[in-house]
XYZ file of C-alpha atoms in Angstrom:
768
model
C 98.888 66.986 160.408
C 102.197 65.302 161.321
C 102.380 63.815 158.084
C 102.213 66.935 156.491
C 104.660 69.067 158.412
C 106.944 66.292 157.519
C 106.172 66.698 154.234
C 106.758 70.427 154.232
C 110.460 69.822 156.689
C 111.559 67.661 153.901
C 110.358 70.692 151.473
C 113.051 73.089 152.994
C 115.808 70.354 153.375
C 117.412 70.545 150.259
C 117.456 73.344 147.603
C 115.460 72.132 144.237
C 117.420 69.906 142.106
C 117.769 69.966 138.173
C 115.899 66.972 136.606
C 117.779 67.822 133.255
C 120.932 70.209 132.895
C 122.469 71.839 129.920
C 125.959 72.567 129.139
C 128.155 73.529 125.965
C 131.396 72.578 124.478
C 133.599 73.942 121.794
C 133.637 71.566 118.794
C 137.192 71.163 119.333
C 136.923 69.121 122.365
C 135.393 66.286 120.790
C 136.362 64.407 117.773
C 134.284 61.465 115.932
C 135.128 58.541 113.801
C 132.715 56.398 111.727
C 133.896 53.215 109.945
C 133.408 53.780 106.306
C 132.889 57.783 106.354
C 135.918 58.673 108.469
C 136.213 61.716 111.148
C 133.080 63.804 110.823
C 133.573 67.398 110.439
C 131.635 70.179 111.884
C 129.649 71.270 111.227
C 128.457 67.978 109.562
C 128.270 68.574 106.356
C 125.180 67.784 104.004
C 127.378 64.981 102.247
C 128.528 63.292 105.335
C 124.987 63.321 106.416
C 123.941 61.460 103.506
C 127.016 58.637 104.075
C 125.637 57.976 107.709
C 122.138 57.365 106.396
C 123.681 54.702 104.159
C 124.924 53.205 107.086
C 121.635 53.601 109.229
C 119.054 51.653 109.913
C 115.618 52.623 111.147
C 115.643 53.356 115.017
C 114.319 51.384 117.174
C 112.367 52.064 120.796
C 111.513 49.962 123.363
C 107.543 49.194 124.798
C 107.233 46.918 127.296
C 109.389 44.041 127.245
C 109.292 44.788 123.070
C 111.623 46.274 120.878
C 109.716 47.844 117.979
C 110.053 50.047 114.880
C 107.392 52.635 114.139
C 108.398 55.801 112.039
C 105.084 57.395 113.392
C 106.706 57.002 116.957
C 110.273 57.111 116.291
C 111.201 58.431 112.897
C 115.254 58.520 112.595
C 118.329 56.415 111.681
C 120.814 54.672 113.775
C 123.986 54.201 112.964
C 125.741 50.834 114.598
C 127.607 51.728 117.503
C 130.377 49.356 116.724
C 131.075 51.751 113.571
C 131.202 54.815 115.856
C 134.727 55.815 117.536
C 134.477 58.968 119.985
C 136.839 60.759 121.704
C 136.848 63.277 124.051
C 138.961 66.174 125.780
C 139.364 66.374 129.636
C 136.961 68.945 129.448
C 133.901 66.486 129.084
C 135.207 64.841 132.487
C 134.645 68.799 134.046
C 131.390 68.907 132.556
C 129.736 65.896 133.489
C 130.968 66.645 137.075
C 128.922 70.149 137.001
C 126.066 68.001 135.684
C 126.384 65.399 138.639
C 125.963 68.755 140.771
C 123.107 70.591 139.161
C 121.541 67.337 138.880
C 121.546 67.222 142.679
C 123.737 64.294 143.287
C 126.466 64.340 146.152
C 130.408 65.289 145.580
C 131.009 61.795 146.262
C 129.262 60.073 143.315
C 129.930 60.270 139.943
C 128.909 59.767 136.185
C 130.242 57.583 133.988
C 129.131 57.512 130.183
C 128.639 54.712 128.466
C 127.723 55.169 124.416
C 124.269 54.369 123.830
C 123.584 55.154 120.155
C 124.361 57.210 117.270
C 121.237 59.074 115.583
C 120.561 60.799 112.394
C 117.325 63.406 112.434
C 116.856 64.382 108.800
C 114.248 66.853 107.627
C 110.749 66.084 108.973
C 111.965 63.448 111.462
C 111.169 63.299 115.248
C 110.784 61.010 118.255
C 107.648 61.063 119.859
C 107.130 61.940 124.072
C 108.483 59.176 125.836
C 110.549 57.799 128.754
C 113.891 56.401 128.394
C 114.179 52.737 129.995
C 117.443 51.870 132.327
C 119.787 49.718 129.945
C 121.785 49.246 132.883
C 121.127 48.778 136.741
C 123.293 51.528 137.419
C 121.899 54.187 134.749
C 120.438 56.891 136.577
C 120.106 59.042 133.586
C 120.857 59.863 129.332
C 123.568 62.315 127.947
C 121.915 63.652 124.814
C 124.981 65.186 122.802
C 123.743 67.219 119.669
C 126.746 67.296 117.271
C 127.266 70.875 115.613
C 125.300 71.216 112.101
C 123.385 73.723 110.245
C 119.945 72.533 111.038
C 116.679 74.263 112.497
C 113.877 72.668 114.576
C 114.683 69.092 116.493
C 114.282 70.887 119.492
C 114.845 68.329 122.896
C 111.652 68.765 124.705
C 112.364 67.425 128.280
C 109.174 67.575 130.827
C 109.107 66.560 134.463
C 106.796 67.638 137.237
C 105.022 69.916 135.207
C 107.874 71.870 133.823
C 109.290 71.737 130.617
C 112.471 72.890 128.792
C 113.552 73.097 125.393
C 116.956 72.331 124.088
C 118.584 73.187 120.643
C 121.239 72.353 119.011
C 124.147 74.606 117.834
C 126.064 75.269 114.578
C 129.573 75.789 115.750
C 129.340 73.796 119.258
C 128.729 70.838 120.816
C 125.493 70.874 122.867
C 125.047 68.474 125.770
C 121.683 67.783 127.967
C 121.820 65.526 130.729
C 118.066 64.406 132.124
C 116.959 61.774 134.340
C 115.452 58.479 132.958
C 112.477 59.321 134.349
C 111.508 62.337 132.421
C 109.237 62.053 129.828
C 111.223 64.171 126.874
C 110.777 64.298 122.884
C 112.496 65.521 119.667
C 110.296 67.792 117.886
C 110.181 67.543 113.859
C 113.739 69.008 112.392
C 112.605 71.579 109.598
C 115.689 71.861 107.736
C 118.882 70.215 107.383
C 119.832 67.237 109.494
C 120.259 66.491 113.060
C 123.448 64.141 114.429
C 123.357 63.231 118.104
C 125.147 60.650 120.300
C 123.148 59.247 123.162
C 125.112 57.991 126.292
C 123.964 55.893 129.508
C 124.725 57.725 132.480
C 125.988 55.299 134.659
C 126.329 56.283 138.552
C 129.261 54.863 140.791
C 129.086 55.685 144.173
C 126.433 55.701 146.794
C 123.806 58.559 146.757
C 123.003 58.494 149.827
C 124.158 61.256 152.425
C 125.068 60.722 156.111
C 122.165 62.526 157.825
C 122.556 61.377 161.275
C 123.727 64.965 162.757
C 121.413 66.865 160.578
C 119.375 69.229 162.606
C 116.105 68.352 161.091
C 116.302 64.708 162.088
C 114.777 65.456 165.635
C 112.136 67.255 163.942
C 111.427 64.718 161.428
C 111.639 62.196 164.511
C 109.081 64.035 166.383
C 106.426 63.975 163.231
C 107.038 59.928 163.233
C 106.296 59.551 166.971
C 103.090 62.135 166.691
C 101.954 60.552 163.427
C 102.114 56.680 164.953
C 100.648 58.109 168.104
C 97.154 60.251 166.953
C 94.380 58.626 165.980
C 92.797 58.741 162.801
C 89.382 61.159 161.658
C 87.327 58.345 159.754
C 86.248 59.423 156.713
C 82.638 60.754 156.275
C 82.642 61.368 160.223
C 83.652 62.945 163.233
C 84.600 59.600 165.000
C 88.428 58.422 165.752
C 89.973 55.288 164.374
C 93.016 53.489 165.566
C 96.318 55.646 164.718
C 97.832 54.919 161.633
C 100.183 51.910 161.731
C 102.347 53.069 158.713
C 103.558 56.263 156.550
C 104.109 55.982 152.684
C 106.403 59.525 151.815
C 106.132 59.693 148.087
C 109.546 60.825 146.273
C 109.727 62.960 143.619
C 111.083 61.118 140.701
C 109.947 57.932 138.946
C 112.189 54.389 139.663
C 111.624 51.091 137.606
C 111.447 47.624 139.439
C 114.981 47.378 138.215
C 116.403 50.925 139.001
C 114.738 50.774 142.720
C 117.772 51.184 144.952
C 118.890 52.944 148.155
C 122.235 54.018 146.448
C 120.726 55.329 143.108
C 118.238 57.596 144.480
C 118.133 60.895 142.290
C 118.443 64.547 143.145
C 116.458 65.498 146.287
C 115.116 62.127 146.480
C 118.683 60.869 147.925
C 119.165 63.562 150.617
C 115.641 63.596 151.818
C 115.671 59.361 152.052
C 118.752 59.945 154.436
C 117.071 62.468 156.587
C 113.931 60.330 156.788
C 115.911 57.126 157.490
C 117.965 58.730 160.266
C 114.748 60.316 161.618
C 113.122 56.707 161.730
C 116.045 55.277 163.518
C 115.640 57.895 166.373
C 111.798 57.192 166.583
C 112.245 53.550 167.057
C 110.723 52.546 163.495
C 111.678 50.524 160.313
C 111.903 51.909 156.518
C 111.960 50.414 153.277
C 111.881 51.714 149.677
C 108.664 50.647 147.958
C 107.022 51.679 144.064
C 103.380 52.562 144.308
C 100.707 52.825 141.860
C 98.479 55.691 142.322
C 94.968 56.550 141.015
C 93.344 59.507 141.027
C 89.806 60.620 140.223
C 88.911 64.194 139.176
C 85.772 65.825 138.838
C 86.442 67.437 135.464
C 85.130 68.654 132.078
C 86.025 69.131 128.435
C 85.827 72.728 127.667
C 84.975 72.035 124.239
C 82.642 69.236 124.847
C 79.057 69.900 123.135
C 76.768 70.715 126.483
C 73.989 69.011 124.400
C 75.807 65.572 124.578
C 75.723 65.548 128.166
C 72.188 64.576 128.013
C 72.451 61.753 125.753
C 71.948 63.864 121.975
C 75.016 62.032 120.760
C 75.025 59.027 122.019
C 75.789 56.878 119.035
C 78.680 58.619 118.122
C 82.130 57.395 118.757
C 84.041 58.401 121.732
C 87.234 60.982 120.179
C 90.362 58.910 120.346
C 92.438 61.083 122.905
C 89.122 60.687 125.290
C 90.557 57.112 126.184
C 94.213 55.918 127.366
C 95.836 59.150 126.664
C 98.687 60.371 128.973
C 98.001 63.957 127.694
C 95.023 64.947 129.163
C 95.758 68.715 129.739
C 92.724 69.986 127.608
C 90.473 68.981 130.695
C 89.520 71.164 133.339
C 89.995 69.942 137.005
C 87.721 70.383 139.466
C 87.442 68.644 142.925
C 89.606 65.745 143.685
C 86.985 62.835 144.533
C 89.225 60.115 145.290
C 92.818 58.915 145.547
C 93.844 55.172 145.544
C 97.831 54.287 146.075
C 98.805 50.836 146.240
C 102.130 49.589 147.182
C 103.127 46.993 144.798
C 106.766 46.165 145.428
C 109.356 46.989 148.214
C 112.702 46.198 149.211
C 113.057 43.092 151.626
C 114.725 44.642 154.628
C 116.209 41.226 154.972
C 117.743 40.807 151.559
C 118.174 44.100 150.256
C 115.726 42.343 146.852
C 112.878 43.892 145.528
C 109.797 41.977 146.292
C 106.313 42.009 145.137
C 103.587 42.665 147.562
C 100.094 44.123 147.642
C 99.151 47.104 149.955
C 96.743 49.392 149.750
C 97.029 52.872 151.725
C 94.438 55.047 153.214
C 95.068 58.931 152.287
C 95.798 59.082 156.228
C 98.866 56.654 155.639
C 100.268 58.947 152.557
C 102.411 62.302 152.427
C 104.183 63.707 149.342
C 106.169 67.154 149.093
C 104.919 67.225 145.387
C 101.703 66.942 144.989
C 100.592 63.616 142.576
C 98.520 65.984 140.412
C 101.861 68.190 139.446
C 103.261 65.261 137.718
C 102.517 63.731 134.209
C 100.570 60.521 134.411
C 101.576 57.532 132.531
C 97.904 56.959 131.715
C 94.419 58.992 131.987
C 91.064 58.222 130.908
C 88.037 60.511 130.509
C 84.464 59.802 131.206
C 81.783 61.898 129.968
C 78.376 62.537 131.512
C 76.641 59.216 131.724
C 73.480 60.562 133.176
C 73.781 59.933 136.786
C 77.430 60.325 137.265
C 80.491 62.015 135.395
C 82.208 63.835 134.088
C 85.306 62.098 135.679
C 89.304 62.118 134.777
C 90.967 58.965 135.918
C 94.773 59.691 135.767
C 97.392 56.930 136.616
C 100.725 57.518 138.289
C 104.051 55.390 139.201
C 106.027 56.760 142.202
C 108.591 55.844 144.857
C 108.032 55.934 148.430
C 109.572 55.833 151.848
C 107.780 53.481 153.525
C 107.898 53.633 157.362
C 106.078 51.894 160.737
C 106.788 51.558 164.179
C 109.164 48.750 164.901
C 107.378 47.178 167.557
C 104.580 46.693 164.938
C 106.951 45.603 162.142
C 105.788 41.949 161.590
C 102.151 42.997 161.279
C 103.226 46.014 158.965
C 105.345 43.422 156.705
C 102.801 40.504 156.964
C 99.825 42.830 155.339
C 101.993 43.945 152.595
C 102.950 39.990 152.268
C 101.027 37.637 153.730
C 103.126 34.527 152.199
C 106.322 36.002 154.247
C 104.450 36.365 157.137
C 103.200 32.492 156.836
C 106.813 31.582 156.340
C 108.001 33.540 159.360
C 105.413 31.871 161.620
C 106.222 28.373 160.613
C 109.974 29.451 160.862
C 109.202 30.360 164.543
C 107.554 27.583 165.445
C 110.190 25.072 164.545
C 112.827 27.141 166.240
C 110.870 26.471 169.633
C 109.877 30.201 169.734
C 106.092 29.107 169.949
C 104.854 32.122 172.351
C 106.457 34.421 170.308
C 105.024 32.967 167.022
C 101.483 32.908 168.662
C 101.712 36.658 169.588
C 103.169 37.533 165.981
C 99.800 35.602 164.345
C 97.699 37.516 166.509
C 98.420 40.480 165.471
C 97.376 39.705 161.756
C 93.844 39.259 162.784
C 92.317 43.132 162.285
C 93.459 42.394 158.474
C 93.762 38.649 157.683
C 90.399 38.246 156.662
C 92.281 40.311 153.196
C 94.869 38.144 153.068
C 96.188 36.605 149.404
C 93.376 38.964 147.447
C 95.982 39.763 144.959
C 98.724 36.853 145.316
C 98.777 33.306 144.236
C 95.976 31.460 146.953
C 96.870 27.881 145.816
C 100.132 28.851 146.823
C 99.479 30.933 150.232
C 97.225 28.047 151.064
C 99.317 25.473 151.388
C 101.586 28.235 153.298
C 99.017 28.743 155.552
C 98.197 25.003 156.153
C 102.141 24.497 156.996
C 101.863 27.153 159.492
C 98.267 26.139 161.130
C 99.675 22.986 161.989
C 103.127 24.050 163.201
C 101.513 27.013 165.428
C 99.394 23.786 167.488
C 96.534 26.474 168.509
C 93.006 25.599 167.271
C 91.776 29.191 167.330
C 95.062 30.651 165.365
C 94.881 28.040 162.841
C 91.387 28.798 162.253
C 91.997 32.551 162.128
C 94.842 31.966 159.432
C 92.879 29.819 157.183
C 89.506 31.310 157.135
C 90.014 33.864 154.278
C 90.360 31.075 151.530
C 87.819 29.856 149.570
C 86.983 25.843 149.599
C 87.794 25.913 145.499
C 91.104 26.606 146.402
C 92.162 23.427 147.977
C 93.649 20.944 145.688
C 94.870 17.372 145.634
C 98.381 18.765 146.338
C 97.099 19.895 149.779
C 95.509 16.961 150.662
C 98.324 15.555 152.832
C 98.658 19.130 154.911
C 95.114 19.387 155.210
C 94.380 15.528 156.285
C 97.028 16.062 159.116
C 95.177 19.202 160.372
C 91.818 17.534 160.204
C 93.161 14.624 162.248
C 95.011 17.031 164.400
C 92.485 19.853 165.681
C 89.434 16.974 164.904
C 86.238 16.667 163.028
C 84.141 20.054 164.973
C 87.400 22.155 164.059
C 87.332 21.045 160.621
C 83.423 21.280 160.040
C 83.494 24.733 160.882
C 86.437 25.554 158.725
C 84.856 23.882 155.542
C 81.426 25.705 156.223
C 83.315 28.942 156.583
C 85.251 27.952 152.923
C 82.001 27.476 151.840
C 80.395 30.758 152.604
C 81.472 32.570 149.736
C 78.835 30.167 147.591
C 75.396 31.770 147.271
C 72.869 29.289 146.121
C 70.148 31.191 143.905
C 72.676 34.088 141.925
C 71.924 33.045 138.375
C 75.128 31.836 136.862
C 77.557 30.711 139.473
C 81.419 31.901 139.262
C 83.465 29.926 137.101
C 85.829 29.215 139.435
C 83.776 26.896 141.899
C 82.393 24.876 138.735
C 85.650 23.908 137.323
C 86.805 22.779 140.922
C 83.515 20.666 141.418
C 84.562 18.994 138.457
C 87.990 17.441 139.412
C 86.517 17.018 142.999
C 86.978 12.902 142.902
C 90.817 13.608 142.607
C 91.023 15.965 146.012
C 88.648 13.215 147.787
C 91.159 10.393 146.453
C 94.085 12.528 148.181
C 91.961 12.968 151.032
C 90.803 9.582 151.307
C 94.695 8.214 151.507
C 94.959 9.947 154.642
C 92.668 8.186 157.283
C 89.290 8.599 158.826
C 89.341 11.927 159.559
C 89.988 13.324 156.033
C 87.568 10.909 154.696
C 85.116 12.345 157.291
C 86.275 15.455 155.940
C 86.199 14.993 152.100
C 82.432 13.734 152.725
C 81.977 17.090 154.067
C 83.234 18.588 151.221
C 81.283 16.544 148.787
C 77.888 17.338 151.144
C 78.576 21.284 151.012
C 79.289 20.909 147.256
C 76.275 19.486 146.226
C 73.967 21.455 148.534
C 75.311 24.665 146.620
C 74.783 22.993 143.527
C 71.457 21.673 144.401
C 69.944 24.882 145.996
C 71.617 26.566 142.969
C 69.432 24.320 140.078
C 66.764 23.041 141.953
C 64.551 26.326 141.997
C 65.139 26.705 138.351
C 64.294 23.180 137.431
C 60.471 24.230 137.044
C 59.512 26.084 134.083
C 59.921 26.016 130.036
C 62.933 25.123 128.622
C 64.532 27.734 126.765
C 67.963 28.227 125.090
C 69.201 29.904 127.779
C 68.154 27.690 130.369
C 69.205 24.846 128.215
C 72.873 26.630 127.940
C 72.831 27.224 131.369
C 72.264 23.749 132.787
C 74.332 22.401 130.418
C 77.364 23.938 131.498
C 76.750 22.463 134.711
C 76.944 18.849 133.534
C 80.906 18.285 134.141
C 80.121 20.030 137.619
C 77.642 17.760 139.102
C 79.262 14.579 137.252
C 82.475 15.547 139.439
C 80.240 15.947 142.444
C 78.246 12.731 141.791
C 81.488 10.648 141.317
C 83.119 11.824 144.658
C 79.887 10.839 146.404
C 79.951 7.427 144.920
C 83.605 6.751 145.935
C 83.170 7.750 149.162
C 79.652 5.837 150.025
C 77.573 9.444 150.227
C 74.385 8.121 149.639
C 72.193 11.180 150.666
C 73.738 13.050 147.944
C 73.209 10.175 145.355
C 69.510 10.079 146.381
C 69.156 13.727 146.535
C 70.778 13.545 142.501
C 68.169 11.024 141.873
C 65.520 12.994 143.302
C 66.454 16.212 140.898
C 66.580 13.834 137.856
C 63.118 12.761 138.517
C 61.859 16.712 138.691
C 58.999 16.517 135.836
C 60.023 18.994 133.041
C 62.688 19.335 130.473
C 64.905 21.575 132.157
C 65.735 18.403 134.491
C 66.116 16.139 131.615
C 68.896 18.314 130.180
C 71.036 18.806 133.383
C 70.768 14.876 133.668
C 71.921 14.140 130.124
C 74.908 16.730 130.894
C 75.724 14.974 133.782
C 75.622 11.638 132.220
C 77.415 12.865 128.857
C 80.431 14.299 131.696
C 80.739 11.235 133.544
C 81.359 8.940 130.464
C 84.554 7.662 132.878
C 82.635 7.493 135.940
C 80.692 4.309 135.430
C 79.688 4.252 139.692
C 76.835 6.444 141.075
C 75.337 7.323 137.571
C 73.112 3.795 136.588
C 70.382 5.124 138.003
C 70.331 8.235 136.443
C 70.991 6.822 133.296
C 67.700 4.599 133.848
C 65.409 7.560 134.842
C 66.345 9.460 131.565
C 65.555 6.387 129.633
C 62.046 5.751 130.879
C 61.671 9.634 130.703
C 62.598 9.457 126.974
C 60.438 6.284 126.326
C 57.503 8.255 127.649
C 58.112 11.101 125.359
C 58.698 9.446 122.248
C 55.280 6.980 123.151
C 53.493 10.387 123.118
C 51.281 11.048 119.397
C 53.356 13.064 117.454
C 51.723 16.623 116.354
C 49.228 16.506 113.407
C 49.786 18.792 110.714
C 47.115 21.558 110.874
C 47.205 21.401 114.998
C 48.770 25.214 115.980
C 47.770 24.622 119.623
C 50.702 26.239 121.636
C 51.069 25.679 125.656
C 51.727 29.261 127.539
C 53.780 28.529 130.292
C 52.816 29.795 133.668
C 53.952 32.551 135.740
C 51.048 35.342 135.266
C 47.665 35.402 135.392
C 46.495 38.987 134.345
C 43.947 39.552 131.854
C 46.309 40.031 129.072
C 47.726 36.835 129.516
C 44.390 35.016 129.541
C 43.630 36.564 126.137
C 46.750 35.182 124.796
C 47.011 32.132 126.500
C 43.167 31.312 124.697
C 44.791 32.191 121.567
C 48.054 30.184 121.618
C 46.126 27.151 122.860
C 43.553 27.551 119.671
C 44.481 24.594 117.356
C 42.853 26.267 114.450
C 43.986 30.037 114.935
C 47.383 31.217 113.402
C 47.046 34.841 113.646
C 45.543 37.676 116.254
C 44.897 41.486 115.841
C 45.166 42.720 119.095
C 44.642 46.617 119.537
C 46.850 47.433 122.749
C 48.481 50.472 124.264
C 52.447 50.426 124.615
C 52.688 48.977 127.909
C 50.245 46.058 127.361
C 52.230 45.371 124.042
C 55.219 45.408 125.659
C 54.301 42.765 128.638
C 53.063 40.231 125.972
C 55.980 41.095 124.020
C 57.713 40.111 126.800
C 56.152 36.975 127.867
C 56.452 35.112 124.290
C 60.444 36.482 124.035
C 60.779 35.114 127.586
C 59.532 31.801 126.667
C 61.155 31.465 123.465
C 57.287 30.420 121.663
C 56.959 30.015 117.775
C 55.503 33.357 117.613
C 56.275 36.244 115.278
C 54.927 39.647 117.207
C 54.857 42.924 115.061
C 53.115 46.200 115.868
C 50.980 48.231 113.095
C 51.277 52.062 113.590
C 48.005 52.824 112.314
C 44.939 54.080 114.040
C 45.056 54.390 118.217
C 46.027 52.461 120.146
C 48.047 50.226 117.726
C 47.633 46.979 116.503
C 49.881 44.063 118.096
C 49.967 41.554 115.165
C 50.519 37.872 116.630
C 51.517 35.396 113.939
C 52.322 31.317 114.890
C 55.289 30.425 112.885
C 56.453 27.051 111.328
C 58.884 26.574 113.741
C 56.560 25.177 116.282
C 56.629 21.938 113.714
C 60.067 22.069 113.175
C 60.954 22.646 116.935
C 59.199 18.996 117.775
C 60.711 17.461 114.800
C 64.086 18.189 115.942
C 63.286 17.598 119.371
C 61.885 13.787 118.438
C 65.144 13.182 116.597
C 67.270 14.452 119.607
C 65.356 12.352 122.196
C 65.877 8.850 119.773
C 69.588 9.605 119.545
C 69.696 10.205 123.001
C 68.175 7.121 123.825
C 70.161 5.080 121.715
C 73.381 6.637 123.223
C 72.079 5.620 127.021
C 71.188 2.024 125.749
C 74.351 1.855 124.394
C 76.709 3.306 127.037
C 74.691 3.021 129.856
C 72.786 -0.177 129.271
C 69.873 1.497 130.186
C 67.450 -0.805 128.847
C 63.525 -1.841 129.953
């Protein structure tokens, strides 16, 4: 494949650069003076180490945006650098240049050292494996200078791309180690004596990019790009061919932070390879940018020390080992087959501004190439999932890598739009306003194949604002519908009112109705417990309708259609669920819908949507306790929405008066009605027992499956009946006992009904 050939060519293009380098200098090439102590002697004597300890404070470390102290992570002493004065001879300049060359940075670049800290490691102290943060935009590496001292242990261990190097301090010479900032490294515990170090931030001066236009490999790389972008892809799990790839992401070897990603500060072989690919992209008629990628690999793996019996659930109650979750040190697991790779671009450098911008773009395997396999790198996080019955064992690893992202210049708009929909919408609006209507239409049509996924990981409220603006400026009903179709109706806010109203007036009722229907298509009535987003949106529907109503008749029509769609969804959701007994689960669910129903009914009242109001009244009159719970929750949520709710209050009050007029249960009446739902022989016996006003207990020999069925009927209806199994004889005996909760529930229900009726009479004037 062309992308593999490109990776092979880049692999051979440059000698491998070191990720860490070591030099030593005579102790006479440096002097260190510390305020309050004076000039340090080499090797550093114990008495001066004690004085340094007196000046020090616990060394800190970074974790995300935080700066922390934790002796279990970093156990050492940091001497304030303002107390430290360091002088070097000219030999230090020569050593830095040698290190630059061995790190793979070109001759026209330089490394400038900036003192960061002075550290003292006493016996037993250490620093666990970590990566250095970039303290300056120009920082590319760290320099660790270990001062001469008579200590053992305390080795600096540097790991990168699966290779580990260990560096020891010296008794009578300076030990210097430069390492790229993305290298994981640690300081092993000091065994004897004291380890004293100076750490420097190495800042890159100059541009690490080489000029590669005349390099003999550029033509071959350009040919690879042309072939890649013109060869159809073999679709996964089939022999069919799809369209050629629209982009290529070549993963670089080093890791970069958002702060450190720059063409001018690429590390080692990344710089020379990037220069070659940039020249090849230009020759092949492609655009290119730098990006940051998140990669997740899922491996078929196993723990060789895992007890095989545990795979089958024998130890299912045991807690998992600490290292089985979230640890990046997963080398104890044996990898077998790579199951899946997910590569997502999260940021890239804008071709116009040169600034890093947020994007979100998932790449297929056919769009990714690399010289160094991701599996050879150290993951920043991993998680092992043991055998789970129908899947496992798997090991998930997460990595961060930089990437060169290339796409054909004639596909530039679509390639960038898929990564950043907001940018695309702003560009379309700008083109249309500049009078480039035909160009804007062509660019918009190039989005159609992927635009259905627009905004999955972005702020859809802002993206919808941009889409509404672009849809109006483009002045094409079909394109406008395509741009707006990916959104959900609940993304429409009062702030969108003016723009949406203008669209509705411009494109007409038929177009608007079709768009609203598409937006509401994600609402699937009948699934228990609708997602919270539309429910919250229904609650605030009156504000949206107010905003729309102010913009003319077309938008009023649209607002009524929105209310109708909203009520259709709610009615379809709750209508079939209003039959049956009222359980605590149903009561909680129906109560949670009260504010949503109130919002829709209030909006319907202000728009004069009589159909919605009449259907709400019909639902409220549905027999049973469930309808009453929903209606009361709606009324309580509508305390400030008087219009449209008076008839609902009357319906509730009438129902309550009817219930309260019924005679109360007399003491000794133990009759319970079994809800309908099953007419089997078991339920017939159960129903007969429950309805009997005097029988409180039933001993019922039943097999296991039959006992389970009876348990389920009782528990699902939350009946005040205790069920236990007496494990004697065959079959075991199911013992059913009616409980005192029967009378307590009825007492509490009557008190609640009386309170609700008083509230309706007082707040809604729902008198007879």
